[in-house]
XYZ file of C-alpha atoms in Angstrom:
164
model
C -35.542 53.218 -55.763
C -38.799 54.643 -54.441
C -40.830 56.986 -56.697
C -43.755 59.214 -55.771
C -45.872 60.115 -58.661
C -48.257 63.140 -58.520
C -51.412 64.027 -60.562
C -51.778 67.615 -59.534
C -55.146 69.172 -58.634
C -56.752 71.417 -56.101
C -59.996 69.529 -55.335
C -58.353 66.095 -55.833
C -54.619 65.477 -56.054
C -53.644 61.923 -56.934
C -50.527 60.330 -55.571
C -48.887 56.927 -56.102
C -45.766 55.476 -54.593
C -43.885 52.616 -56.217
C -40.515 50.739 -55.749
C -38.370 50.182 -58.781
C -36.511 46.932 -57.992
C -33.133 46.233 -59.661
C -34.603 43.375 -61.772
C -36.796 46.014 -63.591
C -39.892 44.870 -61.536
C -42.162 47.595 -60.180
C -44.017 47.216 -56.934
C -46.952 49.299 -55.584
C -46.354 50.705 -52.167
C -49.142 53.286 -51.757
C -51.545 55.274 -53.643
C -54.585 57.514 -53.197
C -55.840 61.066 -53.263
C -55.628 64.147 -51.239
C -59.012 65.856 -51.286
C -59.678 69.422 -50.271
C -62.893 71.043 -49.253
C -64.369 73.422 -51.942
C -65.859 75.538 -49.216
C -62.390 76.523 -47.982
C -60.232 79.398 -49.365
C -57.532 78.691 -51.963
C -54.810 79.245 -49.344
C -56.420 76.710 -46.956
C -56.741 74.172 -49.731
C -53.141 74.586 -50.800
C -52.027 74.254 -47.109
C -53.952 70.983 -46.923
C -52.228 69.648 -50.021
C -48.839 70.699 -48.562
C -49.487 69.257 -45.153
C -50.762 65.961 -46.352
C -48.065 65.553 -49.015
C -45.443 66.391 -46.411
C -46.786 63.522 -44.299
C -46.851 61.125 -47.250
C -43.237 61.904 -48.073
C -42.162 61.714 -44.551
C -43.875 58.202 -44.021
C -43.054 56.762 -47.598
C -39.422 58.217 -47.959
C -39.216 58.395 -51.737
C -36.016 59.495 -53.491
C -37.789 60.854 -56.595
C -40.973 62.862 -57.196
C -42.566 62.732 -60.717
C -45.221 65.441 -61.373
C -47.446 65.454 -64.389
C -47.091 68.753 -66.349
C -50.081 70.856 -66.993
C -52.206 70.458 -70.147
C -53.657 73.858 -70.785
C -57.204 73.597 -71.853
C -59.874 76.245 -72.424
C -60.617 76.724 -68.744
C -58.133 79.415 -67.505
C -59.551 79.346 -63.953
C -58.838 75.587 -63.583
C -55.393 75.999 -65.133
C -54.502 78.674 -62.539
C -55.620 76.664 -59.623
C -53.871 73.530 -60.828
C -50.714 75.645 -61.419
C -50.901 76.773 -57.742
C -51.270 73.182 -56.648
C -48.264 72.094 -58.713
C -46.273 74.993 -57.141
C -47.059 73.630 -53.724
C -46.242 70.073 -54.775
C -42.852 71.098 -56.253
C -41.943 73.296 -53.217
C -42.692 70.279 -50.985
C -40.651 67.972 -52.926
C -37.767 70.495 -53.184
C -37.893 70.936 -49.372
C -37.620 67.198 -48.887
C -34.554 67.179 -51.192
C -36.208 64.756 -53.698
C -35.168 64.611 -57.320
C -37.953 66.199 -59.326
C -39.028 65.283 -62.764
C -42.015 66.320 -64.887
C -43.619 64.631 -67.834
C -46.473 65.650 -70.083
C -49.600 63.695 -70.375
C -48.514 62.799 -73.895
C -45.124 61.461 -72.591
C -46.865 59.391 -70.021
C -49.328 57.863 -72.469
C -46.477 57.109 -74.916
C -44.346 55.408 -72.321
C -47.178 53.279 -70.878
C -48.980 52.368 -74.201
C -46.701 53.293 -77.112
C -49.460 55.626 -78.212
C -49.445 59.304 -77.119
C -53.138 59.747 -77.479
C -54.300 56.661 -75.452
C -57.476 57.007 -73.480
C -57.860 56.840 -69.720
C -59.070 53.310 -69.728
C -55.987 52.172 -71.658
C -53.695 53.876 -69.231
C -55.523 52.432 -66.117
C -55.292 49.009 -67.580
C -51.573 49.288 -68.281
C -50.988 50.632 -64.761
C -52.888 47.491 -63.510
C -50.922 45.156 -65.692
C -47.396 46.725 -65.035
C -47.897 46.761 -61.361
C -49.563 43.220 -61.389
C -52.662 44.409 -59.604
C -55.983 42.581 -59.523
C -58.039 45.720 -60.220
C -57.437 49.097 -61.762
C -56.324 51.627 -59.014
C -59.236 53.973 -58.092
C -59.964 56.813 -58.273
C -58.582 57.927 -61.688
C -56.387 60.439 -60.113
C -54.474 57.760 -58.281
C -54.032 55.692 -61.440
C -52.798 58.836 -63.253
C -50.210 59.543 -60.440
C -49.041 55.896 -60.675
C -48.795 56.196 -64.538
C -46.474 59.230 -64.070
C -44.243 57.222 -61.694
C -44.171 54.240 -63.965
C -43.352 56.586 -66.967
C -40.316 57.722 -65.117
C -38.976 54.247 -64.773
C -39.428 53.690 -68.462
C -37.593 56.954 -69.315
C -34.898 56.915 -66.628
C -32.213 56.710 -69.243
C -33.720 59.596 -71.114
C -34.290 62.104 -68.261
C -36.792 64.546 -69.532
C -36.307 67.317 -66.938
C -34.331 67.193 -63.810
C -35.236 70.041 -61.536
C -32.368 69.340 -59.029
């Protein structure tokens, strides 16, 4: 089964594609970020996210999309823009008929490390170890997206939220 993980953002959106093989082994297929130009309008930036994500889905052909849920912080402006990006991501996934799942940062950390308040370095190291990589995936947004995809494989018997 091919899984696309997403760490939503407007300036930088992380993505990671893994294959879950029947033996329980996970294999890295692709990973990276979609960057948008801060000089562009919000609508142009969201269109860039949609267009690039559409191409990733077309090329990688995942069956499942896992999106990190928002953690609302003090910055309302950031939360609003990330919410818009998440909406674009969910729409794109739905239009491609992917099964959509969402996990909170706490759930992702718990699944990968057994500790819901693990720091970024711990998560990145677990992504590296679980996928058998030589180095930690860069940038952080890519590692976070891969962590979301890995989390889903660890929770597939306990589906948190199926949006299909």
